[in-house]
XYZ file of N, CA, C and O in Angstrom:
588
model
N 21.572 17.994 9.340
C 20.900 17.505 8.219
C 19.700 18.019 8.334
O 19.360 17.934 9.663
N 18.701 18.386 7.866
C 17.287 18.358 7.773
C 16.239 17.720 7.229
O 16.159 17.469 5.810
N 15.673 16.682 8.062
C 14.353 16.201 7.175
C 13.240 17.109 7.094
O 12.950 17.574 7.585
N 13.024 17.067 5.689
C 11.845 17.581 5.254
C 10.491 17.041 5.386
O 9.466 17.675 5.788
N 10.554 16.272 5.014
C 8.853 15.187 4.806
C 9.262 13.739 4.404
O 10.313 13.604 4.105
N 8.182 12.831 5.288
C 8.332 11.596 4.378
C 7.604 11.813 3.247
O 6.662 12.450 2.670
N 8.389 11.082 1.908
C 7.964 11.169 0.642
C 6.700 9.953 0.015
O 6.018 10.594 -0.456
N 6.983 9.157 0.750
C 6.422 7.899 0.131
C 7.044 6.706 0.539
O 7.835 6.632 1.439
N 5.875 5.438 0.610
C 6.115 4.266 0.871
C 6.284 3.553 -0.036
O 5.491 3.481 -1.036
N 7.131 2.554 -0.314
C 7.210 1.405 -1.727
C 6.787 0.349 -1.313
O 7.194 -0.301 -0.432
N 6.221 -0.334 -2.617
C 5.343 -1.786 -2.223
C 5.605 -2.349 -3.289
O 5.280 -1.669 -4.560
N 6.524 -3.339 -3.387
C 6.875 -4.412 -4.849
C 5.809 -4.909 -4.667
O 5.106 -5.750 -3.850
N 5.074 -4.988 -6.129
C 3.914 -6.076 -6.519
C 3.969 -6.687 -7.139
O 4.676 -6.987 -8.132
N 2.809 -7.729 -7.538
C 3.035 -8.714 -8.627
C 2.175 -8.237 -9.795
O 2.271 -8.400 -11.035
N 1.365 -7.959 -9.202
C 0.009 -7.644 -9.903
C -0.389 -6.125 -9.813
O -1.408 -5.631 -9.377
N 0.222 -5.316 -10.659
C 0.211 -3.585 -10.524
C -1.158 -3.131 -10.694
O -1.726 -2.502 -9.765
N -1.807 -3.543 -12.041
C -3.066 -3.057 -12.078
C -4.057 -3.297 -11.067
O -5.083 -2.598 -10.287
N -4.071 -4.859 -10.506
C -5.098 -5.081 -9.347
C -4.487 -4.282 -7.919
O -5.856 -3.946 -7.202
N -3.435 -3.955 -7.702
C -2.707 -3.554 -6.323
C -3.628 -2.017 -6.631
O -3.982 -1.180 -5.588
N -3.115 -1.440 -7.674
C -3.485 -0.137 -7.769
C -4.988 0.248 -8.138
O -5.552 1.080 -7.234
N -6.012 -0.784 -8.693
C -7.377 -0.450 -7.919
C -7.853 -0.761 -6.595
O -8.790 -0.042 -6.427
N -7.006 -1.791 -5.870
C -7.688 -1.656 -4.763
C -7.614 0.031 -4.059
O -8.199 0.495 -3.621
N -5.921 0.508 -4.314
C -5.731 1.723 -3.446
C -6.565 2.980 -4.231
O -7.098 3.738 -3.486
N -7.186 2.876 -5.426
C -8.058 3.838 -5.903
C -9.327 3.764 -5.325
O -10.256 5.023 -5.142
N -9.955 2.318 -5.093
C -10.896 2.250 -4.344
C -11.291 2.684 -2.734
O -12.237 2.929 -2.820
N -9.976 2.776 -2.519
C -10.020 3.448 -0.788
C -10.191 5.092 -0.745
O -10.129 5.518 -0.031
N -10.131 5.629 -2.137
C -10.088 6.819 -2.434
C -8.553 7.449 -2.773
O -8.613 8.679 -3.094
N -7.364 6.815 -3.329
C -6.439 7.489 -3.331
C -6.554 7.816 -4.850
O -7.015 7.613 -5.580
N -5.650 8.809 -5.181
C -5.437 9.079 -6.643
C -4.303 8.923 -7.289
O -2.909 8.942 -6.488
N -4.149 8.363 -8.702
C -3.177 8.433 -9.473
C -2.088 9.738 -9.990
O -2.990 10.396 -9.887
N -1.312 9.692 -9.082
C -0.423 11.203 -9.182
C 0.844 11.250 -10.305
O 0.571 11.910 -11.084
N 1.229 9.727 -10.794
C 1.782 9.321 -11.692
C 2.419 8.135 -12.362
O 2.058 7.195 -10.990
N 2.694 7.837 -13.297
C 2.604 6.204 -13.748
C 3.975 6.193 -14.884
O 4.159 7.359 -15.517
N 4.282 5.052 -14.527
C 5.733 5.022 -15.509
C 6.611 4.054 -15.883
O 6.072 2.815 -14.985
N 7.281 3.779 -16.336
C 8.508 2.759 -16.492
C 9.990 3.363 -16.486
O 10.166 4.241 -16.623
N 10.699 2.490 -15.534
C 12.543 2.543 -15.585
C 13.204 1.306 -15.996
O 12.633 0.208 -15.574
N 14.217 1.755 -16.664
C 15.203 1.003 -17.022
C 16.632 1.695 -16.985
O 16.766 2.704 -17.068
N 17.820 0.521 -16.813
C 18.878 1.184 -17.660
C 19.932 1.499 -16.097
O 19.416 1.005 -14.724
N 21.084 2.163 -16.180
C 22.273 2.060 -15.074
C 21.526 2.662 -14.039
O 21.992 2.632 -12.880
N 20.766 3.988 -14.039
C 20.809 4.608 -13.204
C 19.843 4.409 -12.353
O 20.389 3.983 -11.007
N 18.958 3.045 -12.536
C 18.119 2.952 -11.179
C 18.878 1.434 -11.093
O 18.263 1.148 -9.879
N 19.391 1.043 -11.769
C 20.246 -0.253 -11.233
C 21.157 -0.258 -10.366
O 21.432 -0.901 -9.082
N 21.879 1.300 -10.705
C 22.582 1.759 -9.508
C 21.905 1.896 -8.152
O 22.801 1.766 -7.340
N 20.728 2.674 -8.222
C 20.254 2.865 -6.847
C 19.528 1.717 -6.290
O 19.723 2.069 -5.251
N 19.151 0.960 -7.247
C 18.227 -0.376 -6.398
C 19.349 -1.157 -6.310
O 19.227 -2.116 -5.427
N 20.542 -1.476 -7.006
C 21.237 -2.277 -6.295
C 21.372 -3.716 -7.265
O 21.832 -4.664 -7.095
N 19.989 -3.190 -8.391
C 20.411 -4.785 -9.219
C 20.370 -4.533 -10.444
O 20.323 -3.011 -11.122
N 20.786 -5.626 -10.888
C 21.371 -5.775 -12.668
C 19.954 -5.955 -13.359
O 19.139 -6.822 -13.144
N 20.099 -5.264 -14.467
C 18.898 -5.734 -15.921
C 17.409 -4.908 -15.013
O 16.599 -5.798 -15.742
N 17.682 -4.115 -14.416
C 16.217 -3.385 -13.840
C 15.357 -2.881 -15.093
O 15.523 -2.436 -16.205
N 13.911 -3.235 -14.964
C 13.279 -3.040 -15.735
C 11.615 -2.997 -15.057
O 11.450 -4.271 -14.916
N 11.001 -2.022 -14.855
C 10.189 -2.147 -13.906
C 8.930 -0.695 -14.132
O 9.061 -0.101 -15.115
N 7.753 -1.253 -13.779
C 6.434 -0.222 -14.348
C 6.369 -0.142 -12.885
O 6.417 -0.690 -11.848
N 5.609 1.259 -12.571
C 5.614 1.883 -11.026
C 4.401 2.689 -11.698
O 3.877 3.411 -12.637
N 3.583 2.903 -10.736
C 2.350 3.659 -9.769
C 2.674 4.598 -8.815
O 2.445 3.920 -7.903
N 2.232 5.753 -8.630
C 2.470 6.357 -7.474
C 1.056 7.044 -6.846
O 0.450 7.600 -8.191
N 0.302 6.796 -5.980
C -0.809 7.122 -5.833
C -0.782 7.597 -4.501
O 0.105 7.772 -3.842
N -1.290 9.086 -4.467
C -1.631 9.912 -3.166
C -2.964 10.065 -2.755
O -4.222 9.428 -3.354
N -2.640 10.521 -1.088
C -4.009 10.527 -0.513
C -4.838 11.970 -1.147
O -3.966 12.498 -1.791
N -6.000 11.423 -0.902
C -6.916 13.191 -1.204
C -6.200 14.437 -1.018
O -6.297 15.440 -1.750
N -5.758 14.610 0.311
C -4.977 15.760 0.891
C -3.341 15.787 0.165
O -2.791 17.155 0.199
N -3.074 14.911 -0.492
C -2.105 15.199 -1.198
C -0.711 15.220 -0.508
O 0.356 15.183 -0.522
N -0.862 14.367 0.694
C 0.380 14.590 1.649
C 0.721 12.855 1.801
O 2.274 13.071 2.253
N -0.022 12.130 1.225
C 0.881 10.666 1.533
C 0.764 10.013 0.194
O -0.225 10.314 -0.812
N 1.822 9.489 -0.090
C 1.927 8.464 -1.393
C 2.887 7.199 -1.170
O 3.240 6.900 0.131
N 1.709 6.495 -2.020
C 2.460 5.212 -2.056
C 3.098 5.094 -3.214
O 2.810 5.434 -4.186
N 4.257 4.196 -3.512
C 5.223 4.024 -4.842
C 4.364 2.649 -5.242
O 5.740 1.610 -4.083
N 3.472 2.078 -6.026
C 3.821 0.619 -6.312
C 4.907 0.158 -7.553
O 4.170 0.857 -8.416
N 5.337 -1.067 -7.303
C 6.474 -0.965 -8.440
C 6.473 -2.804 -8.774
O 6.236 -3.402 -7.759
N 6.226 -3.003 -10.028
C 6.001 -4.150 -10.585
C 7.330 -4.298 -11.188
O 7.781 -3.625 -12.420
N 8.335 -5.070 -10.492
C 9.615 -5.532 -11.362
C 9.485 -6.748 -12.443
O 9.068 -7.892 -12.312
N 9.832 -6.389 -13.668
C 9.897 -7.359 -14.505
C 10.673 -7.970 -14.956
O 11.027 -9.480 -15.280
N 11.894 -7.514 -14.853
C 13.709 -8.183 -14.327
C 14.741 -7.288 -13.509
O 14.200 -6.137 -13.214
N 15.115 -7.720 -12.943
C 15.216 -9.280 -12.682
C 14.348 -9.437 -11.624
O 13.387 -8.734 -10.951
N 14.083 -11.044 -11.747
C 12.700 -11.912 -10.856
C 13.433 -11.994 -10.004
O 14.513 -11.991 -9.292
N 12.707 -11.171 -8.923
C 12.650 -11.112 -7.292
C 12.257 -12.761 -6.829
O 11.778 -13.869 -7.359
N 12.696 -13.069 -5.493
C 12.174 -14.514 -5.186
C 10.674 -14.229 -4.569
O 9.716 -13.364 -4.447
N 10.202 -15.655 -4.955
C 8.759 -15.843 -4.575
C 8.823 -16.765 -3.390
O 9.254 -17.281 -3.257
N 7.391 -16.275 -2.976
C 6.971 -16.852 -1.469
C 6.790 -18.492 -1.809
O 6.065 -18.918 -2.798
N 7.159 -19.291 -0.828
C 6.835 -21.049 -1.387
C 5.248 -21.025 -1.242
O 4.873 -20.075 -0.694
N 4.946 -21.930 -2.296
C 3.046 -22.189 -2.295
C 2.752 -22.654 -1.018
O 3.574 -23.516 -0.202
N 1.666 -22.414 -0.708
C 1.227 -22.538 0.700
C 1.226 -21.710 1.916
O 0.973 -21.949 2.721
N 2.373 -20.929 1.599
C 2.795 -19.640 2.653
C 1.186 -19.066 2.769
O 1.442 -18.077 2.008
N 0.649 -19.280 3.734
C -0.161 -17.802 4.415
C -0.049 -16.614 4.612
O 1.280 -16.390 4.600
N -0.702 -15.544 4.929
C -0.581 -14.021 5.026
C 0.305 -14.434 6.356
O -0.158 -15.510 7.389
N 1.071 -13.555 6.491
C 2.319 -13.275 7.536
C 0.699 -12.989 8.761
O 0.162 -11.724 8.660
N 1.291 -13.398 9.949
C 0.326 -12.830 11.255
C 0.792 -11.351 11.893
O 1.767 -11.074 11.392
N 0.117 -11.002 12.217
C 0.146 -9.166 12.922
C 1.398 -8.950 13.436
O 1.517 -7.660 13.453
N 1.864 -10.302 13.787
C 3.151 -9.596 14.641
C 4.757 -10.351 14.151
O 5.620 -10.246 14.914
N 4.117 -10.093 12.955
C 5.890 -10.745 11.835
C 6.558 -9.216 12.475
O 5.913 -8.356 11.535
N 7.762 -9.401 12.553
C 8.741 -8.699 12.125
C 8.930 -7.771 10.932
O 8.366 -8.609 9.440
N 8.869 -6.368 10.785
C 8.594 -5.958 9.305
C 7.863 -4.831 9.289
O 6.990 -4.881 10.056
N 7.947 -4.403 7.867
C 6.496 -3.395 7.540
C 5.462 -3.999 7.603
O 5.388 -4.883 6.823
N 4.501 -3.687 8.313
C 3.329 -4.579 8.507
C 1.939 -4.262 7.979
O 1.405 -4.677 7.057
N 1.676 -3.039 8.063
C 0.856 -2.044 7.339
C 0.349 -0.707 7.125
O 1.520 -0.222 7.521
N -0.392 -0.243 6.319
C -0.530 1.057 6.243
C -1.503 1.700 6.538
O -3.111 1.076 6.632
N -1.579 2.772 7.405
C -2.427 2.973 8.111
C -3.822 4.424 7.331
O -2.675 5.081 7.055
N -4.503 4.395 7.052
C -5.509 5.632 6.607
C -6.447 6.096 7.688
O -7.331 4.917 7.930
N -6.902 7.123 7.486
C -8.051 7.607 8.408
C -9.211 7.701 7.268
O -9.036 8.256 5.984
N -10.482 7.491 7.671
C -11.529 7.669 6.651
C -12.763 8.022 7.666
O -12.930 8.368 8.599
N -13.272 8.366 6.444
C -14.415 9.418 6.900
C -16.001 8.369 7.223
O -16.691 8.699 8.229
N -16.330 7.503 6.537
C -17.461 6.084 6.983
C -16.660 5.027 7.004
O -16.693 4.214 5.969
N -16.306 4.369 8.084
C -15.601 3.051 7.961
C -16.329 1.972 7.767
O -16.069 1.294 6.851
N -17.574 2.219 7.404
C -18.693 0.782 7.302
C -18.763 0.978 5.958
O -18.935 -0.231 4.956
N -19.040 2.129 5.319
C -18.923 2.178 3.633
C -17.468 1.893 2.952
O -17.739 0.971 2.099
N -16.430 2.116 3.850
C -15.296 1.888 3.007
C -14.875 0.625 2.843
O -14.546 0.001 2.229
N -15.793 -0.122 4.156
C -15.339 -1.465 4.882
C -16.185 -2.764 3.593
O -15.918 -3.303 2.945
N -17.081 -1.604 3.551
C -18.232 -2.459 2.582
C -17.603 -2.548 0.852
O -17.535 -3.546 0.226
N -17.451 -1.612 0.587
C -17.030 -1.464 -0.997
C -15.576 -2.244 -1.181
O -15.426 -2.844 -2.222
N -14.729 -1.908 0.198
C -13.254 -2.901 -0.117
C -13.711 -4.271 -0.525
O -13.281 -5.447 -0.968
N -14.677 -4.896 0.632
C -14.609 -6.229 1.048
C -15.486 -6.922 -0.775
O -15.449 -8.025 -0.724
N -16.545 -6.029 -1.150
C -17.147 -6.231 -2.006
C -16.206 -6.497 -3.085
O -16.482 -7.118 -4.248
N -15.205 -5.505 -3.020
C -13.870 -5.925 -4.235
C -12.864 -6.940 -3.864
O -11.843 -6.954 -4.809
N -13.186 -7.718 -2.906
C -12.120 -9.044 -2.509
C -11.201 -9.074 -1.308
O -10.658 -9.845 -1.117
N -11.255 -7.652 -0.733
C -10.475 -7.401 0.359
C -11.421 -8.219 1.434
O -12.443 -8.816 1.577
N -10.865 -8.574 2.324
C -11.055 -9.498 4.000
C -10.653 -8.869 4.876
O -9.341 -8.376 5.255
N -11.444 -8.701 6.022
C -11.378 -8.135 7.402
C -10.469 -9.411 7.899
O -10.434 -10.616 8.053
N -9.316 -8.753 8.683
C -8.368 -9.561 9.159
C -8.883 -10.082 10.551
O -8.906 -11.007 10.830
N -9.258 -8.919 11.265
C -9.864 -9.420 12.707
C -11.486 -8.515 13.101
O -12.308 -9.903 11.912
N -11.784 -8.265 13.692
C -13.366 -7.267 13.579
C -12.998 -5.739 13.880
O -11.944 -5.591 14.135
N -13.823 -5.046 13.625
C -14.076 -3.854 13.524
C -14.314 -3.661 15.293
O -15.212 -4.232 15.762
N -13.239 -2.674 15.631
C -13.054 -2.523 17.155
C -13.194 -0.814 17.541
O -12.793 -0.108 16.433
N -14.246 -0.735 18.646
C -13.476 0.720 19.064
C -12.831 1.024 19.836
O -12.701 0.011 20.781
N -11.470 2.016 20.009
C -10.823 2.256 20.917
C -10.776 3.608 20.768
O -10.381 4.562 20.168
N -10.952 4.014 22.121
C -10.913 5.679 22.543
C -12.070 6.567 21.698
O -13.017 5.782 21.410
N -11.815 7.141 21.171
C -12.783 7.836 20.212
C -12.296 7.684 18.672
O -12.592 8.456 17.731
N -12.023 6.361 18.006
C -11.830 6.019 17.083
C -12.498 4.492 16.823
O -12.614 3.418 17.730
N -12.793 4.189 15.567
C -13.578 2.869 15.631
C -12.471 2.304 14.327
O -11.794 3.147 13.604
N -11.934 0.901 14.511
C -10.708 0.687 13.636
C -10.853 -0.668 13.514
O -11.630 -1.847 13.887
N -9.739 -0.829 11.896
C -10.222 -2.573 11.763
C -8.608 -2.693 10.903
O -8.228 -1.704 10.508
N -8.179 -3.698 10.303
C -7.689 -4.171 9.807
C -7.920 -4.788 8.245
O -8.974 -5.842 8.791
N -7.410 -4.570 7.408
C -8.481 -5.508 6.351
C -7.036 -5.764 5.047
O -6.145 -4.828 5.157
N -7.442 -6.858 4.777
C -6.174 -7.477 3.772
C -6.608 -7.273 2.352
O -7.528 -8.095 2.038
N -5.625 -6.594 1.457
C -6.538 -6.783 0.250
C -5.181 -7.359 -1.034
O -4.745 -8.630 -0.179
N -5.180 -7.162 -2.015
C -4.502 -8.020 -2.726
C -3.079 -8.313 -2.401
O -2.422 -7.518 -2.050
N -2.449 -9.489 -2.694
C -1.225 -9.857 -2.734
C -0.729 -9.605 -0.918
O 0.128 -9.428 -0.423
N -2.024 -9.809 -0.601
C -1.838 -9.723 1.377
C -1.374 -8.757 1.764
O -0.818 -8.418 3.172
N -1.579 -7.430 1.177
C -1.233 -6.039 1.541
C -2.260 -5.474 2.923
O -3.475 -5.780 2.477
N -1.670 -5.180 3.834
C -2.554 -5.255 4.940
C -2.696 -3.602 5.172
O -1.655 -2.508 5.103
N -4.246 -3.066 5.231
C -4.031 -1.841 5.659
C -5.320 -1.494 6.675
O -5.930 -2.118 6.979
N -4.530 -0.868 7.402
C -5.557 -0.335 8.585
C -6.262 0.954 8.449
O -5.978 1.949 8.071
N -8.072 0.851 8.749
C -8.743 1.871 8.282
C -9.225 2.131 10.080
O -9.408 1.580 10.882
N -9.394 3.522 10.195
C -9.514 4.554 11.509
C -10.592 5.498 11.236
O -10.424 6.620 10.324
N -11.568 5.206 11.776
C -12.535 6.566 11.881
C -13.091 7.375 13.040
O -13.144 6.313 13.881
N -12.511 8.431 13.285
C -13.117 9.174 14.141
C -14.414 9.540 14.875
O -15.038 9.835 14.001
N -14.469 9.101 15.925
C -16.102 8.928 16.334
C -15.986 10.388 17.373
O -17.504 10.585 17.772
N -15.431 11.025 17.687
C -15.571 11.887 18.704
C -14.498 12.881 18.990
O -14.067 13.205 18.186
């Protein structure tokens, strides 16, 4: 067995346009969009009655992709009302990290669009970094090399 590359990270969302807009504001680009339904996708994901829309966005260098998916059916489990964002030490996939050229400008643009800084911008060795919470509580790490 030979692993060739990591192809993408999949994120299931409720508001596909809002989440897509967030990642486009960050600088990712739409690679493709579409809809899926029918037996083949039901067998792949192990669900019956699948009908979903998706958008695949990629980094400007074309090496990293996110598959953003909105399931119209079947309905998935919903978080109980009032549940806040999960803390940083919650088990599971926590965040997606991106290297940026100008952290302050990217951060200002994202916060102007409603994203929230999770903690603070900090310097660690030769980089500045922070966590930002976007739509649907998706956490993104932003890192700028400083030296």
